[in-house]
Structure formats: C-alpha cells, structure tokens
Coordinates of C-alpha atoms in Angstrom, one line a residue:
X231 CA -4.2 -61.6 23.5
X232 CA -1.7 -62.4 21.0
X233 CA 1.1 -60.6 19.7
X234 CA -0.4 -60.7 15.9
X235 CA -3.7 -59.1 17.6
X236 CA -1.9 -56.6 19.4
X237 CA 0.5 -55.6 16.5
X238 CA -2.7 -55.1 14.1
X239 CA -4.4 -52.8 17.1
X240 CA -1.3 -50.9 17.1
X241 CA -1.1 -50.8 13.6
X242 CA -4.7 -49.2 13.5
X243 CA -3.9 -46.8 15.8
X244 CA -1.1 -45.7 14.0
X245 CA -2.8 -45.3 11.0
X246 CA -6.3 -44.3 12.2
X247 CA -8.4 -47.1 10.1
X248 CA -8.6 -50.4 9.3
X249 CA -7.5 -50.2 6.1
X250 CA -4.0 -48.8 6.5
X251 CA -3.9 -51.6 8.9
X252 CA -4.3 -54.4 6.6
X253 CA -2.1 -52.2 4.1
X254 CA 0.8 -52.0 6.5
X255 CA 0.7 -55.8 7.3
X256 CA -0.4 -57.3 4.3
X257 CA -3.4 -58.8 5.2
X258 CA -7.1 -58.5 4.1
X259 CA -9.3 -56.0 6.2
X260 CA -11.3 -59.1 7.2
X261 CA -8.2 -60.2 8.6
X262 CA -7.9 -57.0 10.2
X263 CA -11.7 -57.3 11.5
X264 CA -11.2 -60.5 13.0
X265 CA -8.6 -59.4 15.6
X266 CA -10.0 -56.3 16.6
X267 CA -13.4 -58.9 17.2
X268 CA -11.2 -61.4 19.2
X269 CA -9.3 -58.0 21.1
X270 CA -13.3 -56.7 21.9
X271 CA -14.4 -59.8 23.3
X272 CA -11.3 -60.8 25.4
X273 CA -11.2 -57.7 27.0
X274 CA -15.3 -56.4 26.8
X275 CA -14.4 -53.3 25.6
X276 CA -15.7 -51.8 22.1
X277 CA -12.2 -50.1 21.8
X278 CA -13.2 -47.7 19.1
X279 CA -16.0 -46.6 17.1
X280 CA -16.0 -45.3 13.8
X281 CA -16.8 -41.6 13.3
X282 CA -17.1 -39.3 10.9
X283 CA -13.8 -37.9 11.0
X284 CA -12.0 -41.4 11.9
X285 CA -12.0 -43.8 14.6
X286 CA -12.7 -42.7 17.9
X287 CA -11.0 -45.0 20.9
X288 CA -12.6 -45.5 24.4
X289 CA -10.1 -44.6 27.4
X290 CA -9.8 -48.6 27.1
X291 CA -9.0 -49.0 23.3
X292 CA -6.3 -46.0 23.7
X293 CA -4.7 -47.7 26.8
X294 CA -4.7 -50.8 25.0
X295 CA -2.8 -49.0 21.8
X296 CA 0.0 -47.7 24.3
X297 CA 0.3 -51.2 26.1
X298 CA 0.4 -52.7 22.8
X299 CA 3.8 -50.7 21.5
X300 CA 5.0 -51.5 24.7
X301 CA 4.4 -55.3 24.9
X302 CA 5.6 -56.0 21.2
X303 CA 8.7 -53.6 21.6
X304 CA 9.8 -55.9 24.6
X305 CA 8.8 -59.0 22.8
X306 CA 11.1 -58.2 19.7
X307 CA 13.7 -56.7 22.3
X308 CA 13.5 -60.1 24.4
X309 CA 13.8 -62.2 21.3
X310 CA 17.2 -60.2 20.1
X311 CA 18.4 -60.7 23.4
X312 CA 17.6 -64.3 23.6
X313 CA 19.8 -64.4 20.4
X314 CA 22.3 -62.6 21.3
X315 CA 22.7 -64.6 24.7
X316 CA 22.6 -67.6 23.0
X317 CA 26.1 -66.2 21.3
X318 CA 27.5 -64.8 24.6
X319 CA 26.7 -61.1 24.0
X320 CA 24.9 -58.1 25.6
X321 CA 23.4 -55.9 23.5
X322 CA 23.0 -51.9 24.1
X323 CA 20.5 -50.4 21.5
X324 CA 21.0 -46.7 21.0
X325 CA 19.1 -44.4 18.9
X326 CA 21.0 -41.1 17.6
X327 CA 20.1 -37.9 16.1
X328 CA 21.6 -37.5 12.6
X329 CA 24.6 -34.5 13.9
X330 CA 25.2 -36.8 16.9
X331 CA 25.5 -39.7 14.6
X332 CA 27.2 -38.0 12.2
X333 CA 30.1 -35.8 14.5
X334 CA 30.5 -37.3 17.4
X335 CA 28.8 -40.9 17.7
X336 CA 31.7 -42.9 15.3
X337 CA 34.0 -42.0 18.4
X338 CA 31.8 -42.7 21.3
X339 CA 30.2 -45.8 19.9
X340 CA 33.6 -47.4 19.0
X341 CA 34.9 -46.3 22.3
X342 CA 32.6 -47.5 24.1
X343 CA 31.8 -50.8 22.8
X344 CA 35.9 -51.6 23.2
X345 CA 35.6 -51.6 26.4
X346 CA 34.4 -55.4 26.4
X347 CA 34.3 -58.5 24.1
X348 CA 31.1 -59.5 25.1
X349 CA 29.3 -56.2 24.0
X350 CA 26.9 -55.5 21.3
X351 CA 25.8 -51.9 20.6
X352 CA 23.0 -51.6 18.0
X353 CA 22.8 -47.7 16.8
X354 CA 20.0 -46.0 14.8
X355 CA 19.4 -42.9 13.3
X356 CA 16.0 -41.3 14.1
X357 CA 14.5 -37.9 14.9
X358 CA 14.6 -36.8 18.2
X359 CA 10.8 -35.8 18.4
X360 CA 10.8 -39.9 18.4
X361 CA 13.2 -40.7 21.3
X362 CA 10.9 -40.5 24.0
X363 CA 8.1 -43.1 22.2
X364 CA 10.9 -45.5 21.4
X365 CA 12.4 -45.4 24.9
X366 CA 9.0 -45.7 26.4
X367 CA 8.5 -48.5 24.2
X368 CA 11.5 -50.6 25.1
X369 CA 12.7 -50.4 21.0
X370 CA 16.0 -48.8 22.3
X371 CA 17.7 -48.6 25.5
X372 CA 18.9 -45.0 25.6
X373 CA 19.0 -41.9 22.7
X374 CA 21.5 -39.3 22.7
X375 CA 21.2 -35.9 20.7
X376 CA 19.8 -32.2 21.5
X377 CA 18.2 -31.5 24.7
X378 CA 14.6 -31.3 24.5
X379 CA 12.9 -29.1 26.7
X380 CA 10.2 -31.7 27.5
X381 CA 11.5 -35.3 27.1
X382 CA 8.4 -36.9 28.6
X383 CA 6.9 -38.7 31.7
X384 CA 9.4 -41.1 32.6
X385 CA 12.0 -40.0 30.9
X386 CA 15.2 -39.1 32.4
X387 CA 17.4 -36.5 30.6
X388 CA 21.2 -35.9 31.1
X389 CA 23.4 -33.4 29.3
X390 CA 26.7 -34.0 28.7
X391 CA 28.2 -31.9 26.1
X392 CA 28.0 -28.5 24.8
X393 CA 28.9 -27.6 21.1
X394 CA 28.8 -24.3 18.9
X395 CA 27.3 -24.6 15.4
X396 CA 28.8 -22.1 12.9
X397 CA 28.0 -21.0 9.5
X398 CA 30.5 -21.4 6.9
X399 CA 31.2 -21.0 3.0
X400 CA 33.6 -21.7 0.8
X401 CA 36.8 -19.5 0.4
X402 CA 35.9 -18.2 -3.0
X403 CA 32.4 -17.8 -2.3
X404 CA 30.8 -14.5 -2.7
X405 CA 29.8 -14.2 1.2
X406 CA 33.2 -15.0 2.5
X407 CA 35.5 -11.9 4.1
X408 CA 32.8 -9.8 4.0
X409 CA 30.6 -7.8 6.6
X410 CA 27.0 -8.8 6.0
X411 CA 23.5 -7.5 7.5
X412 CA 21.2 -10.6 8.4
X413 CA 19.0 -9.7 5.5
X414 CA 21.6 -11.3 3.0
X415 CA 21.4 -14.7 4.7
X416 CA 17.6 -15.3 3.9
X417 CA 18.8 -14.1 0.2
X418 CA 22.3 -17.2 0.3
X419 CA 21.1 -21.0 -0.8
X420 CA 21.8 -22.8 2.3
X421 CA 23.1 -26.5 2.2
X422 CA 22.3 -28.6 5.2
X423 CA 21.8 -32.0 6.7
X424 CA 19.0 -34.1 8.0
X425 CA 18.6 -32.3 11.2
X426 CA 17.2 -29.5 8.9
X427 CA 13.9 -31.2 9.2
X428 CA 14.0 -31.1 13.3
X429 CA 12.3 -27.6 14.0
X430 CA 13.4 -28.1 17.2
X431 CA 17.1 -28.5 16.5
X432 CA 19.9 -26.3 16.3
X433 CA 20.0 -26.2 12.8
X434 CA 16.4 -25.3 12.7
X435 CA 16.7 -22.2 15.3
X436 CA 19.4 -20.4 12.9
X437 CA 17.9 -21.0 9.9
X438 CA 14.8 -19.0 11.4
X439 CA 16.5 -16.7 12.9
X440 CA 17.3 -15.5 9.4
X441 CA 14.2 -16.6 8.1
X442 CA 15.6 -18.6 5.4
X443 CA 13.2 -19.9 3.0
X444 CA 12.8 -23.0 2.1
X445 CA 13.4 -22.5 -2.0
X446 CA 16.7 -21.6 -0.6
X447 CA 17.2 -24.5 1.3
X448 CA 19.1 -27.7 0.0
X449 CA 18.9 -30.4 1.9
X450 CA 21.2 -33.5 1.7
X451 CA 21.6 -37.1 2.5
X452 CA 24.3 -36.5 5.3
X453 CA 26.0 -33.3 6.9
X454 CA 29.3 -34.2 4.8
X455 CA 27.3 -33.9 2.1
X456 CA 26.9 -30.6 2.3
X457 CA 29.6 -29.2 3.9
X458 CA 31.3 -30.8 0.3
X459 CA 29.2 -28.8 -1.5
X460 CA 30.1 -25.5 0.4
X461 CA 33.9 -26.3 0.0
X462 CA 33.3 -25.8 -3.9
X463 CA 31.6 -22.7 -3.3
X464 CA 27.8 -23.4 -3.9
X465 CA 26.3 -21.8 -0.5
X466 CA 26.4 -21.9 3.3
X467 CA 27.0 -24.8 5.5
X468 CA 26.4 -25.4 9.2
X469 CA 28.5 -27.3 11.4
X470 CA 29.8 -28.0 14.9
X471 CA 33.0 -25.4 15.5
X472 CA 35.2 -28.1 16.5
X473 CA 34.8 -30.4 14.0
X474 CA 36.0 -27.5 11.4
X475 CA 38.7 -26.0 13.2
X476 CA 41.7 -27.1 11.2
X477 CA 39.8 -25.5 7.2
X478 CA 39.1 -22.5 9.2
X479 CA 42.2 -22.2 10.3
X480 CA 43.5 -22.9 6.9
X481 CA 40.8 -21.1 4.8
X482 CA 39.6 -23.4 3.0
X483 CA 36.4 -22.7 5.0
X484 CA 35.2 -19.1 6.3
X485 CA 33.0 -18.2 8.9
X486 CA 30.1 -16.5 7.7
X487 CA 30.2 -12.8 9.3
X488 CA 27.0 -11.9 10.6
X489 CA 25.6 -11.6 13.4
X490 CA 23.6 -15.0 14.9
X491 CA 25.8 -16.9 12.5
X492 CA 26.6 -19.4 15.6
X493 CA 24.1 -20.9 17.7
X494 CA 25.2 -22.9 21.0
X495 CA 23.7 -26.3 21.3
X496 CA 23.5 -29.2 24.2
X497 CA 23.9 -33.2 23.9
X498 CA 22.0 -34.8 25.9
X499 CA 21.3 -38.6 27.0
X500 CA 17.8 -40.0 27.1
X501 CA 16.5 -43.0 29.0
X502 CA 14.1 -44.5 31.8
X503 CA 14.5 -43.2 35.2
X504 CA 17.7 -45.1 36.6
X505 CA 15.7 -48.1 38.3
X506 CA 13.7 -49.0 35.1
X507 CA 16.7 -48.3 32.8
X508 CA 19.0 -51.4 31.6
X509 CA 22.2 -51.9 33.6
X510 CA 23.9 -50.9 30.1
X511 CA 22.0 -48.3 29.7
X512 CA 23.0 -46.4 32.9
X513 CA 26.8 -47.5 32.2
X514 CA 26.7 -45.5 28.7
X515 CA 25.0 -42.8 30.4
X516 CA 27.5 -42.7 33.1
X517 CA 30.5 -42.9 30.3
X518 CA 29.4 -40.5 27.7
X519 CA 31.1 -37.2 30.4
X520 CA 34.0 -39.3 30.9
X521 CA 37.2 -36.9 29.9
X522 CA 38.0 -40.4 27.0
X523 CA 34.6 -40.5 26.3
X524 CA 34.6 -36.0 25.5
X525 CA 37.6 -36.6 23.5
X526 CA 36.6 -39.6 21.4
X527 CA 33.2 -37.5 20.3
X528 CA 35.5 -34.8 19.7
X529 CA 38.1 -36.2 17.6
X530 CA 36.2 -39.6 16.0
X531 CA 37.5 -42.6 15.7
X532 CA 38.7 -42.6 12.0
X533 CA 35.3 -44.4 11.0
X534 CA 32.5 -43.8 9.2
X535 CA 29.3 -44.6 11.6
X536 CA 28.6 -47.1 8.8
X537 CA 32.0 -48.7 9.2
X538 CA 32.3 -50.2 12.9
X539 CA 33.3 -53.5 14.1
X540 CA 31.1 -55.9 12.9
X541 CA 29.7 -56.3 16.2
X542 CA 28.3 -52.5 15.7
X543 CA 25.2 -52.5 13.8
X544 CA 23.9 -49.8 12.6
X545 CA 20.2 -49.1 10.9
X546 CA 19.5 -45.7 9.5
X547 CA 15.8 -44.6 9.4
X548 CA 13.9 -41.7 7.3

C-alpha cells in the first residue's frame, strides 16, 4: 500500500463516492479507480460496492478507511517531527475549542511553551465533536475545551477548570437594569461566537434554554467580536464571568437579569490513555491544574492567540 492509495481510500470514504474523491485531490476518477484496483488486489478484499443509496464498505474496506486516517496522520505527524528534529525542537500539537482558544489558551500556551527553548506547540482551532477523530488519528497530540460526556474509546478525559458563562448587554441597552421573564430573551438578538454552532457547548445549552431562534442569532468571526458589538448596545452577549469582571464592575457591561442567564461549564483535556499518549502530551496534561497554569488562563498573557512567539503556530479551521 502506498500513502497516495490510502489517502484516496480515505478520501472516498470521507466523501462517500469516487467522484468527490478525485474532486478533493485533483485527479481524474480513473485515477481514483486505479488505486482503489491496486488497494482490492493487495489486500483481496472488494472494499465497497456501489449501491443505490452510495457505497457500501465490507467490515474490510471500513477497517481499511480507519487504518488509513491513522497511518497518514502519523506519516504527516512523523515527517513534522523529522523536521523539527532536524532544528533541535519538540513539537506538542494541540487542538482548541474556539472559547478555550479565545479566553484562556493565549495564557496557557505562552506559559507553557516558556518553560523550554527547545519547544514547539502547534495550536488549532476546531470543534470539539472533532477532538476525538483527530486524537485517534495521531493529527494532534491532546485537545482541550468542554467536557464531553462521551469522548470515545481510547480516549482519556481530564477536567481541569470550571468557568461560569453569563449573559451580558450593553449599559444603555433596553434589557439592562431590568427584571425580565425568560420569554423576553427568545424575543433580544443575541450576538455570539463560533461555539454557537457546538450544540453541545455551553453556549448552545443557554441559548435553548430560552429557545432563541436562530433569526435572532448573530453569529460572529470571534467572541470579541461580539461582545464589541454588545458594548455599543446592539444585543446580548455571552461570556466567561471572569473574563468580564472589571466592565461589570464598572457598568459598562450588565448582567442580563433573568433567570438561567448563567450556565456553569468544565475544561477539559483530551488525549490517549497515558501509555499511548506522547511524553509532551502527558506533561501539558499534567500542567494545565497547576495554580501558574489556572492563573495564566485566567488573566492571559497580553496576546492575541494569533500573536505568540514565533515558535507558536497557530492554524484556525472552519
């Protein structure tokens, strides 16, 4: 097998045909054809058959797909690496939920990576409903953002902090210093960040709880984003109580009074078990409940995520 036959298996099975295959790599469906043929008579298995509602794998062809993400995630993984060794560093590859990466990450990351010259730390922003396919396949070395409640086979889950997400306005908007029934919150134009997306995530639990539709909903590029626009007045914002404490104590930002208007949340690290884990993996895991580690999410680091060292690289996904 070779890595450009098992990247266009995995590429079928991503996209369920040929055709969006050959699209994704920019080759010809012969092309495409010719691989799976070489796959089929390597391994004397048919793989998949064609349907018609799709392609239909054999236990074979879907083990094959899994092994596949797998073997080319440790192949780019190993090649980085290789690099990197070459220029006398280790490298620590981190994905991050978009609040995480937002709030807290600037501080940790930078933090962390101090600790040595030799260190590398490579951090991405993805949805968490992806952490546990990229950890299993080797693209990053650990994630860190809300607790999931299933994180997957294999996957060993540690929380580390606990944060309060409150709903705030603006202090001339019309919500702010009043009393309000639940009702009125479904009725406010909410302005939120990328986690508004995650059904799963904080975020998503509040707004249904006060089943907020989504023609109310504006959704922007980043959290500051919108916690800008609710500053100025234009609707309700969400964001973790301790990053806000100093406008709420100055009112140029008021918590929303209503009940459910604060939802508690939990950070939470994400890797292999301990023995198949990276030896940097298990030291961030180990460092992220240190009391410097707590205070540097808390506080930041004075950066934007976009503006560490240069030996921080960051890659932001949609």
């Amino acid at each position: 097998m070779t890595p450009t036959q098992l990247r266009t298996f995995a590429a079928i099975a991503r996209h369920g045909s040929s055709r969006g295959a050959a699209g994704e790599l920019g080759v010809s469906e012969a092309a495409v054809s010719s691989h799976v043929a070489a796959l089929r008579k390597e391994l004397g298995d048919d793989l998949f058959h064609r349907s018609g509602s799709g392609l239909a794998f054999t236990p074979g062809g879907l083990r094959l797909a899994a092994r596949a993400v797998e073997m080319l995630g440790l192949q780019d993984r190993t090649l980085h690496e290789i690099r990197a060794a070459g220029e006398g560093q280790r490298v620590l590859r981190v994905a991050v939920s978009s609040l995480f990466g937002e709030i807290a990450a600037p501080g940790l990351i930078e933090l962390f990576s101090s600790r040595a010259d030799d260190l590398q730390v490579e951090v991405s922003e993805w949805s968490p409903d992806q952490f546990a396919r990229l950890i299993t396949a080797r693209i990053v070395d650990v994630a860190i953002g809300p607790e999931a409640k299933s994180a997957g086979d294999g996957i060993h889950t540690k929380q580390f902090l606990r944060y309060q997400l409150v709903a705030v306005v603006g202090a001339q908007h019309a919500l702010a210093g009043r009393k309000l029934k639940p009702a009125a919150m479904a009725e406010a134009t909410w302005l939120l960040g990328p986690s508004a997306v995650d059904a799963t995530s904080s975020v998503g639990r509040m707004l249904r709880h006060f089943r907020v539709p989504e023609a109310r909903q504006r959704i922007f590029p980043n959290h500051a984003a919108a916690l800008t626009e609710a500053r100025q007045g234009h609707g309700v914002a969400l964001c973790p109580a301790h990053s806000a404490t100093a406008e709420l104590a100055d009112g140029r930002l008021v918590r929303v009074d209503v009940p459910g208007a604060m939802v508690d949340g939990v950070w939470a690290t994400f890797a292999l078990r301990r023995d198949d884990a990276s030896p940097l993996a298990n030291e961030i895991i180990r460092f992220v409940s240190t009391p410097r580690a707590i205070q540097a999410m808390l506080t930041g680091s004075g950066a934007n995520i976009a503006r560490f060292k240069p030996r921080v690289h960051v890659t932001l996904w949609s």
